[in-house]
CSV table of C-alpha atoms and ligand atoms in Angstrom, one decimal:
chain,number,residue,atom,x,y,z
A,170,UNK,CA,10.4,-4.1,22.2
A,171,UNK,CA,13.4,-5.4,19.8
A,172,UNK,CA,11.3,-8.6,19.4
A,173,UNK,CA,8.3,-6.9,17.8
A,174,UNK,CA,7.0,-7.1,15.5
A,175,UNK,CA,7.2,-11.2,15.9
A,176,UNK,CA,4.6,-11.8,13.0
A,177,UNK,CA,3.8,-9.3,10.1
A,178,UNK,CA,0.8,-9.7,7.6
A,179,UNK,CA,1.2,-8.2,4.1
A,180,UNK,CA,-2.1,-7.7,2.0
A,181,UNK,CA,-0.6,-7.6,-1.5
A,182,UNK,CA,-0.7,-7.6,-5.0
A,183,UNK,CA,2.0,-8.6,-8.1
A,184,UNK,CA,4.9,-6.0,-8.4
A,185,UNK,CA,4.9,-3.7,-6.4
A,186,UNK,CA,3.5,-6.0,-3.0
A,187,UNK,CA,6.7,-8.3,-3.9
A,188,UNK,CA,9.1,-5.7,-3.8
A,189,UNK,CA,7.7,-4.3,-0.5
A,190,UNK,CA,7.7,-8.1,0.7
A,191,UNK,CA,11.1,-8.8,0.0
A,192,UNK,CA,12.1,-5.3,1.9
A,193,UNK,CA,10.4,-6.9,4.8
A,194,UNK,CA,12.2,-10.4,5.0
A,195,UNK,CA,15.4,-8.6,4.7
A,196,UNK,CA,14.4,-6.4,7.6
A,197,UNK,CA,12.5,-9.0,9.8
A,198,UNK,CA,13.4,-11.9,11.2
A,199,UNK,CA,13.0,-15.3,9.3
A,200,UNK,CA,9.3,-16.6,9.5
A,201,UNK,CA,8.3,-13.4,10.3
A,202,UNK,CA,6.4,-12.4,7.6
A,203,UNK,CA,3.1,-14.0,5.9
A,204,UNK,CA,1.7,-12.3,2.6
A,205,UNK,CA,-2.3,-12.4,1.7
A,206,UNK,CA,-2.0,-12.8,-2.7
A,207,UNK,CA,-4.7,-11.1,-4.5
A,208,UNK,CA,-6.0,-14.0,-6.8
A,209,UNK,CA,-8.3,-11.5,-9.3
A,210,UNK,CA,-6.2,-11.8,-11.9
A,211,UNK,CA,-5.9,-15.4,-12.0
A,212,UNK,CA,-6.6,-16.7,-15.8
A,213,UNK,CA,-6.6,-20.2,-17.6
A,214,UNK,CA,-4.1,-20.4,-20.5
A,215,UNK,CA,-4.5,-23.9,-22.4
A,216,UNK,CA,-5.9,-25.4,-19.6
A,217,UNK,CA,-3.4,-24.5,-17.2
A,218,UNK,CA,-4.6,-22.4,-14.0
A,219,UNK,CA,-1.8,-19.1,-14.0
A,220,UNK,CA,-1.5,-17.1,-10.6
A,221,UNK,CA,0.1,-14.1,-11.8
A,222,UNK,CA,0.3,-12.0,-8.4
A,223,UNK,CA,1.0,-15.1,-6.1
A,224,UNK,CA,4.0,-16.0,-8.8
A,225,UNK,CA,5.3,-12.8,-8.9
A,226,UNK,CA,5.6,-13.2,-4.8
A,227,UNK,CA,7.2,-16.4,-4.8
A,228,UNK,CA,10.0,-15.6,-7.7
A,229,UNK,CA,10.4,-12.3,-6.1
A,230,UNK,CA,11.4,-13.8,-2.5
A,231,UNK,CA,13.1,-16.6,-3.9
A,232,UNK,CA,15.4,-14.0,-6.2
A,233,UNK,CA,14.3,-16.0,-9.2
A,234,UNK,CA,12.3,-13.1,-11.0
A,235,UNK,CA,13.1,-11.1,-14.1
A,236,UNK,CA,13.9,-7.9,-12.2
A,237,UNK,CA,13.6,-5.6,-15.5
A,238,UNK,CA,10.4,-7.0,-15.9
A,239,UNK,CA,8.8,-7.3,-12.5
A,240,UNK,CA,6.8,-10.4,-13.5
A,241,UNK,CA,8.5,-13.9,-14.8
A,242,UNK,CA,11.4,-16.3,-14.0
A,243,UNK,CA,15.2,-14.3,-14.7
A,244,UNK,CA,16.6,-15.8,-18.1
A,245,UNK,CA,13.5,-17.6,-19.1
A,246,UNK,CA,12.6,-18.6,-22.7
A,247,UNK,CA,9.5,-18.7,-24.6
A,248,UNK,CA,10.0,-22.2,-26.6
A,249,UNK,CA,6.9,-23.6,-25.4
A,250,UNK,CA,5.1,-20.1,-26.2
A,251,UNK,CA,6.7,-20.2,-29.8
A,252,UNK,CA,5.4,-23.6,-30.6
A,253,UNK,CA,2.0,-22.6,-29.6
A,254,UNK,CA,1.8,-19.6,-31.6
A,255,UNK,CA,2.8,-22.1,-34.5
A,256,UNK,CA,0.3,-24.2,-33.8
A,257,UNK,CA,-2.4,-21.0,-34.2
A,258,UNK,CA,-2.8,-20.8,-30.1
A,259,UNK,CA,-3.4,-16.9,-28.9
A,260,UNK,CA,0.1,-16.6,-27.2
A,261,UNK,CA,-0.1,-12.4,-26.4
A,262,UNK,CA,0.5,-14.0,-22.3
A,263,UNK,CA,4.3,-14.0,-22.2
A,264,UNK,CA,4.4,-17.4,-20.4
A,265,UNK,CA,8.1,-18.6,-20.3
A,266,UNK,CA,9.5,-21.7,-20.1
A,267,UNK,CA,10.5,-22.3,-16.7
A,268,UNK,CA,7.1,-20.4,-15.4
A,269,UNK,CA,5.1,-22.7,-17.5
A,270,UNK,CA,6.6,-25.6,-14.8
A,271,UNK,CA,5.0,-24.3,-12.0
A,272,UNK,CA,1.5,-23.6,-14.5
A,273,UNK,CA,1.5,-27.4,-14.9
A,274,UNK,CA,2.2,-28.5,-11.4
A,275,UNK,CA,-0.4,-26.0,-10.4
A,276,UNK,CA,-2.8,-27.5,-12.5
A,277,UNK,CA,-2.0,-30.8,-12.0
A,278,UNK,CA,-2.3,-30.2,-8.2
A,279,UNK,CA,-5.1,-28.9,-8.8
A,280,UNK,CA,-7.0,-31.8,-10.8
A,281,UNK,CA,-6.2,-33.8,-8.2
A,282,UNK,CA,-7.9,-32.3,-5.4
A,283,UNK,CA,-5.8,-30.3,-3.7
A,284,UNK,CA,-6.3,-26.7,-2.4
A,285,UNK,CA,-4.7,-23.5,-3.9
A,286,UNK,CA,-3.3,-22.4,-0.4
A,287,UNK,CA,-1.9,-25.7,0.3
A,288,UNK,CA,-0.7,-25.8,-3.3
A,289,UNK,CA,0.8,-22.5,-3.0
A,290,UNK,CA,2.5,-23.0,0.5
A,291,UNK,CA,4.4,-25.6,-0.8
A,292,UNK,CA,5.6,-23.9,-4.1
A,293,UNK,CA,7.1,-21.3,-2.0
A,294,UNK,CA,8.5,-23.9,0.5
A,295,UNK,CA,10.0,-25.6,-2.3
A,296,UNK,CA,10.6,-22.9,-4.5
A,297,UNK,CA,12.9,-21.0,-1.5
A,298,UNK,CA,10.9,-18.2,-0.8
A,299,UNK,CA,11.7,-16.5,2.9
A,300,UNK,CA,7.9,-16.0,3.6
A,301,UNK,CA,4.7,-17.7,3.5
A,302,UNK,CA,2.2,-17.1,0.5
A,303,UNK,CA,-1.0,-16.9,1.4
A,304,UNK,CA,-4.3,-16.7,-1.6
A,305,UNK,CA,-7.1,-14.7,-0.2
A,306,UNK,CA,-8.8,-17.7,-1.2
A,307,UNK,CA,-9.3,-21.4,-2.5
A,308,UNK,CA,-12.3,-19.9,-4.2
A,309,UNK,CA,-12.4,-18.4,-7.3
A,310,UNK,CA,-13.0,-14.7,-7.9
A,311,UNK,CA,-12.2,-12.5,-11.3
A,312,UNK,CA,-11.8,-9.0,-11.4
A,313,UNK,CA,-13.9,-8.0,-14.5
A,314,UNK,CA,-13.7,-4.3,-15.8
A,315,UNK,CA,-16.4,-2.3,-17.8
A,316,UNK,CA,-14.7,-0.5,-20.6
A,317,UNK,CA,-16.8,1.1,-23.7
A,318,UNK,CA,-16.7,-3.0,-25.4
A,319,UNK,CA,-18.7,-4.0,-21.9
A,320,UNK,CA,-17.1,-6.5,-19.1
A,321,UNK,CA,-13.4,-7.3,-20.0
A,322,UNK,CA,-11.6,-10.3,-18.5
A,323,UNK,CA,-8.7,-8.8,-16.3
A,324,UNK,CA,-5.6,-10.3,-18.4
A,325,UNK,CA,-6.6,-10.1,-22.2
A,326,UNK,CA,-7.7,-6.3,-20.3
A,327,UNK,CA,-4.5,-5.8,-19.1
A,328,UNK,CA,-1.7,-7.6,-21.0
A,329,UNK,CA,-4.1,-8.6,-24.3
A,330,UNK,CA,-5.2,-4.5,-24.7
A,331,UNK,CA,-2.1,-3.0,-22.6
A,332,UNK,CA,-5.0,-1.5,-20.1
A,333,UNK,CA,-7.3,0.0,-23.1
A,334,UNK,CA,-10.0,0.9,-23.2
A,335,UNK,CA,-10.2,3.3,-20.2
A,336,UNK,CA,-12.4,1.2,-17.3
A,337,UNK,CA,-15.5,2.6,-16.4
A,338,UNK,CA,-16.6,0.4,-12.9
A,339,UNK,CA,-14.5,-2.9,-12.0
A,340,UNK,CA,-16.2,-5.7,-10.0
A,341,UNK,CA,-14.7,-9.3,-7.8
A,342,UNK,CA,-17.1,-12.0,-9.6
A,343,UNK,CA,-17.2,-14.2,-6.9
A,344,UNK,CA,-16.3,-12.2,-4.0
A,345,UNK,CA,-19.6,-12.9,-2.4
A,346,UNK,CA,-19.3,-16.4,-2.3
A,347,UNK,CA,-15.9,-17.3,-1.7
A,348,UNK,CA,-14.4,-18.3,1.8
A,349,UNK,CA,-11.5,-16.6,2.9
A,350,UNK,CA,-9.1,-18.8,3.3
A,351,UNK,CA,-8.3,-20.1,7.2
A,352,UNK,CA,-4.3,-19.6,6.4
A,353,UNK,CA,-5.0,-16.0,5.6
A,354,UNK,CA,-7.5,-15.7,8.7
A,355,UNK,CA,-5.0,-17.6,11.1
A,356,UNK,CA,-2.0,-15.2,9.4
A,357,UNK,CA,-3.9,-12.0,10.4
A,358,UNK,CA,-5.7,-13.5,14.0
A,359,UNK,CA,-1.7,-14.2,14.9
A,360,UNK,CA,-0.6,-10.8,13.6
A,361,UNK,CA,1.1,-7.8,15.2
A,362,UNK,CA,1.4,-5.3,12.2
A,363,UNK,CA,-0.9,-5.4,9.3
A,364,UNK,CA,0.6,-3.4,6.3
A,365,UNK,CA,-1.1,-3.1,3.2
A,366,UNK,CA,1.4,-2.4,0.2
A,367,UNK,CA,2.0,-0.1,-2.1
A,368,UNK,CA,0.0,-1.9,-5.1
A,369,UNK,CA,-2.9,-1.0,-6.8
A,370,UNK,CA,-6.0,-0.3,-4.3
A,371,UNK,CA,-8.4,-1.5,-7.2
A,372,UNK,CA,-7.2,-3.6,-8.4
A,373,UNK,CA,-4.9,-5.8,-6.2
A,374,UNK,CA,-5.8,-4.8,-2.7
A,375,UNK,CA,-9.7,-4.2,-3.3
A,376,UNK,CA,-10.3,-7.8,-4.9
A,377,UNK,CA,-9.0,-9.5,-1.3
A,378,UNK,CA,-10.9,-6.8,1.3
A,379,UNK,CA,-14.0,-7.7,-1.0
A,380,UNK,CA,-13.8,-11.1,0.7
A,381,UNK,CA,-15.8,-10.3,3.3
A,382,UNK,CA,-14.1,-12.6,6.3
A,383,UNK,CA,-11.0,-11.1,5.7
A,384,UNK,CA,-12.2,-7.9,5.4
A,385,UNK,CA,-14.0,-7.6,8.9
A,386,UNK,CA,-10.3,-9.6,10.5
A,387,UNK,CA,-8.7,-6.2,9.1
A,388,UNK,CA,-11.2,-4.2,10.4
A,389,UNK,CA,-11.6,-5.7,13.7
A,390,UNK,CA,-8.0,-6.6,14.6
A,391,UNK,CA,-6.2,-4.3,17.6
A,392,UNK,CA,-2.9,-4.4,16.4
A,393,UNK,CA,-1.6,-1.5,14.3
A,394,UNK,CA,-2.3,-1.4,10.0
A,395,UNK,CA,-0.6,0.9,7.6
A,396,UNK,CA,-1.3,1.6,4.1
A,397,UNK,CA,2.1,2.2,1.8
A,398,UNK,CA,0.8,4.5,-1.1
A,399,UNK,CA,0.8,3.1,-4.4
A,400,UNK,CA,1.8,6.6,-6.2
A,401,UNK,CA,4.6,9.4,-6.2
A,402,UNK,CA,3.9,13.1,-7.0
A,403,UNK,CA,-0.2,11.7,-8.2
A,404,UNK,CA,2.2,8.8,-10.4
A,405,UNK,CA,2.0,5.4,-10.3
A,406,UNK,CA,5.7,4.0,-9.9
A,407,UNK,CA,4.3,0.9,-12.8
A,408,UNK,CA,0.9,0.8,-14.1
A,409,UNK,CA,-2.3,1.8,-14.8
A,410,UNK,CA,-3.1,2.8,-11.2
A,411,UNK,CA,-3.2,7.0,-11.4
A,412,UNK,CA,-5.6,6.8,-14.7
A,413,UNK,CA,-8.1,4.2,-13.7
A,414,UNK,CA,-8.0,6.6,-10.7
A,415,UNK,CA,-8.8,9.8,-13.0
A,416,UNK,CA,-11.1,7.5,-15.2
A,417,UNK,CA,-13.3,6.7,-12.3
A,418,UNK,CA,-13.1,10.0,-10.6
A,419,UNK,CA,-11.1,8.9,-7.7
A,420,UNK,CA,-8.3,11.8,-8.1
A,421,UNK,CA,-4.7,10.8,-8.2
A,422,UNK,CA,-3.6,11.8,-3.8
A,423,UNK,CA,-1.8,9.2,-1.9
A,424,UNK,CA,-4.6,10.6,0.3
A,425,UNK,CA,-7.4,9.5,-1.8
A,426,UNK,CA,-5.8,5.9,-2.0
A,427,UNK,CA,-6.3,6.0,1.9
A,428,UNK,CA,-9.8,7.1,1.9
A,429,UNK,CA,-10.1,3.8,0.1
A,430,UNK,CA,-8.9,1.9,3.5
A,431,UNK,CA,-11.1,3.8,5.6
A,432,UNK,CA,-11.3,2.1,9.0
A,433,UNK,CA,-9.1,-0.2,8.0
A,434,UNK,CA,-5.4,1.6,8.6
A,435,UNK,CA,-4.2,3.7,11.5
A,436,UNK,CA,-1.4,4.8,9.8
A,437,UNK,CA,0.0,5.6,6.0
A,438,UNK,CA,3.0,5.7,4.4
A,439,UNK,CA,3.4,8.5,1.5
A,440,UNK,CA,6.9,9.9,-0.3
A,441,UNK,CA,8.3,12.9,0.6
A,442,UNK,CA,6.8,14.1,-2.4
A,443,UNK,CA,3.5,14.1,-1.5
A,444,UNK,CA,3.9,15.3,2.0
A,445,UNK,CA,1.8,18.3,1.7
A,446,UNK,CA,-1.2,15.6,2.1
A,447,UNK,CA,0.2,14.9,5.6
A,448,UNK,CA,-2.1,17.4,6.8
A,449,UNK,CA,-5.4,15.9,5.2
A,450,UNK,CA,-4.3,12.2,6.9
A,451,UNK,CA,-3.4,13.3,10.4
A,452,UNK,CA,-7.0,15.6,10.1
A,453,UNK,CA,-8.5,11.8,9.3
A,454,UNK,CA,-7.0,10.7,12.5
A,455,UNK,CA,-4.3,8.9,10.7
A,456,UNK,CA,-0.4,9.0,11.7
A,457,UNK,CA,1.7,9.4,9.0
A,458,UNK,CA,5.8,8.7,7.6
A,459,UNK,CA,6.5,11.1,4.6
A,460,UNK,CA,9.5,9.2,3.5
A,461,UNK,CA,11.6,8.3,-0.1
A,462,UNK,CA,8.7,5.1,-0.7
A,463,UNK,CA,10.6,4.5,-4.4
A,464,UNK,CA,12.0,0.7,-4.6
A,465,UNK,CA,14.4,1.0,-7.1
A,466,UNK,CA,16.5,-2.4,-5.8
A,467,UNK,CA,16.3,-4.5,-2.7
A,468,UNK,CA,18.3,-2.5,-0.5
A,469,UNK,CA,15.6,0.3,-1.2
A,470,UNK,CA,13.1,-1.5,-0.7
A,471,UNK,CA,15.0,-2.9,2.7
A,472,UNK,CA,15.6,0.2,4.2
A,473,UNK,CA,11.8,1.4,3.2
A,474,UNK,CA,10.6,-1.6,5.4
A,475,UNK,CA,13.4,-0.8,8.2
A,476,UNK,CA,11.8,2.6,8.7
A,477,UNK,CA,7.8,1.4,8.5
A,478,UNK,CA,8.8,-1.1,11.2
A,479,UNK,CA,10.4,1.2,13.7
A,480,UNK,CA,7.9,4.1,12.6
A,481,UNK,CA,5.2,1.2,13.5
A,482,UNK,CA,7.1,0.7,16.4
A,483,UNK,CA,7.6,4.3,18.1
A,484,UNK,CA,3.9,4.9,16.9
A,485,UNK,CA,3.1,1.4,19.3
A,486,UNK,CA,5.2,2.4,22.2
A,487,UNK,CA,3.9,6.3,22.3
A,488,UNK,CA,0.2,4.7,22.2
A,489,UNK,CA,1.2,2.7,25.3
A,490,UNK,CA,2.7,5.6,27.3
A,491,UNK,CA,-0.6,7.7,26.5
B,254,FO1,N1,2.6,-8.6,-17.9
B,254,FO1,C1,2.7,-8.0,-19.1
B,254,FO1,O1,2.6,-6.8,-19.2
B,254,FO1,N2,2.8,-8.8,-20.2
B,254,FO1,C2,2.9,-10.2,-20.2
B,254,FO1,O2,3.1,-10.8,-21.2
B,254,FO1,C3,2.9,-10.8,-18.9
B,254,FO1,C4,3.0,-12.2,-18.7
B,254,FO1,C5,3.0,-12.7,-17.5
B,254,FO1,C6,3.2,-14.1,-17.3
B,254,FO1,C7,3.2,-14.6,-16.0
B,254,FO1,C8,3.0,-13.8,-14.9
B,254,FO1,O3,3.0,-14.4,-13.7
B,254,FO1,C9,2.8,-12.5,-15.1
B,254,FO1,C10,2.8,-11.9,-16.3
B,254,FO1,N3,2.6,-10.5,-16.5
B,254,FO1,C11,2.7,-10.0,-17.8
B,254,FO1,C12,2.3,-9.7,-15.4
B,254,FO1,C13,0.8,-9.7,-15.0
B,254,FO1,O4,-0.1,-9.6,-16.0
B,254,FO1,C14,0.6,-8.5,-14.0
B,254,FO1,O5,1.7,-8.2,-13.3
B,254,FO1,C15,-0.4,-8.8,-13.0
B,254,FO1,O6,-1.5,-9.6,-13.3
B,254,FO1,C16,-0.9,-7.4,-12.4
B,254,FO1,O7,-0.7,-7.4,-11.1
């Protein structure tokens, strides 16, 4: 079984589903891997349409993104933004200069017709990145939250307001109405390991299963699905994840960030930390890998996608012999 997994589909967010992503490529072969972009926290900036999560993706596998940062082109500079803020535009967004290109050919794509996926696909063709990009969908859909000053927009939420105030309920404007997008439904039809990473349930992963064609291809597809767990020790390694969590009443386990993909994983990744939770999973029918899930550099985040994928892989060939 050296040659499986053949084709791997990622559900991801920004930071943390780029690292994991880029752990997989090194540890897959080339083609191997498709990832499904969360597109909630899309936002217009003068005009310009900005794909924060499906950017972070492509610079991350094309080794152009600001490491330190997580987000943003390595080196960039904010000319464009200064002149803007001279000219009295709100500039809190740290666009740079290099990431305002792809803004503009986004946009400009976008005027004329053409579809995000297919605008997308060839950004990260062109752009080098070593796997395919896929938005959930063409359609739109926001993430809105419900703080104490009612609905928030998600950026001037998270960036504008650095994640204040606390969120009280979060909904996917559009979810009911937008199509899932026939790349991301072909990606997961052609699949043999669906793995969901280690971003933030609510507000990365959540935004792409509330697409309801995509959600029911999860849930119906025989091939195996594991969750990676967004926190360490009831942590989240960046973010707001183990707050909004508290906030809403959710807890702060890896385990509770399972129960969120209920009948939709067979297995789950947590760090060694957490391990006593093992028990909890395997009770839920899950199999679990208790491993070191913290991606300081690439070559962490390689061997973290090494061991899912022969994990995955034992886990396949036991099923078989039973
Ligand atoms: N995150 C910040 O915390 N501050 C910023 O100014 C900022 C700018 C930015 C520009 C382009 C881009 O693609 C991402 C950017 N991010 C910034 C990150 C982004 O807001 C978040 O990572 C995601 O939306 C959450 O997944």
């Amino acid at each position: 079984m050296a040659n499986w997994p053949r084709h791997v589909v990622m559900i991801a967010g920004g930071v943390g589903g780029a690292r994991m992503a880029e752990g997989l490529t090194r540890a897959l072969p080339e083609g191997a891997l498709s990832v499904i972009a969360n597109i909630g926290d899309d936002e217009e900036f003068y005009g310009l349409r900005v794909c924060p999560d499906i950017d972070t993706l492509i610079y991350t596998l094309s080794d152009r993104i600001d490491r330190k940062q997580g987000w943003g082109v390595a080196d960039d500079t904010v000319k464009a933004l200064d002149i803007l803020a001279t000219l009295g535009a709100p500039a809190w967004m740290k666009l740079g200069d290099a990431d305002f290109g792809l803004h503009i050919w986004r946009s400009w794509r976008l005027a004329a017709g053409d579809g995000l996926t297919e605008i997308t696909r060839e950004a990260a063709r062109r752009l080098g990145a070593r796997a395919a990009v896929l938005p959930a969908s063409d359609d739109r859909l926001r993430t809105k939250l419900l703080t104490q000053e009612g609905w928030m927009d998600f950026q001037p939420w998270f960036v504008g307001r650095r994640c204040e105030p606390p969120v009280r309920a979060l909904r996917y404007d559009g979810a009911d109405s937008a199509a899932a997008s026939p790349a991301a439904l072909a990606a997961i039809a052609a699949a043999d390991l669906i793995v969901f990473a280690p971003s933030n349930p609510l507000l990365s992963i959540e935004p792409i299963l509330a697409i309801a064609g995509l959600r029911q291809a999860i849930a119906t597809a025989h091939v195996p699905r594991i969750g990676v767990s967004p926190l360490i020790g009831g942590k989240a390694v960046k973010g707001p994840l183990a707050r909004m969590m508290t906030g809403l009443g959710l807890g702060t386990s890896a385990a509770g960030v399972a129960e969120r993909y209920h009948g939709l994983i067979d297995g789950f990744v947590l760090d060694a930390a957490d391990a006593h939770e093992s028990e909890a999973l395997l009770a839920r029918g899950l199999s679990v890998l208790a491993t070191d899930i913290l991606m300081r550099d690439p070559a962490d985040a390689q061997r973290l996608g090494a061991e899912l994928l022969a994990w995955a892989s034992h886990g396949r060939k036991r099923k078989a012999a039973s």
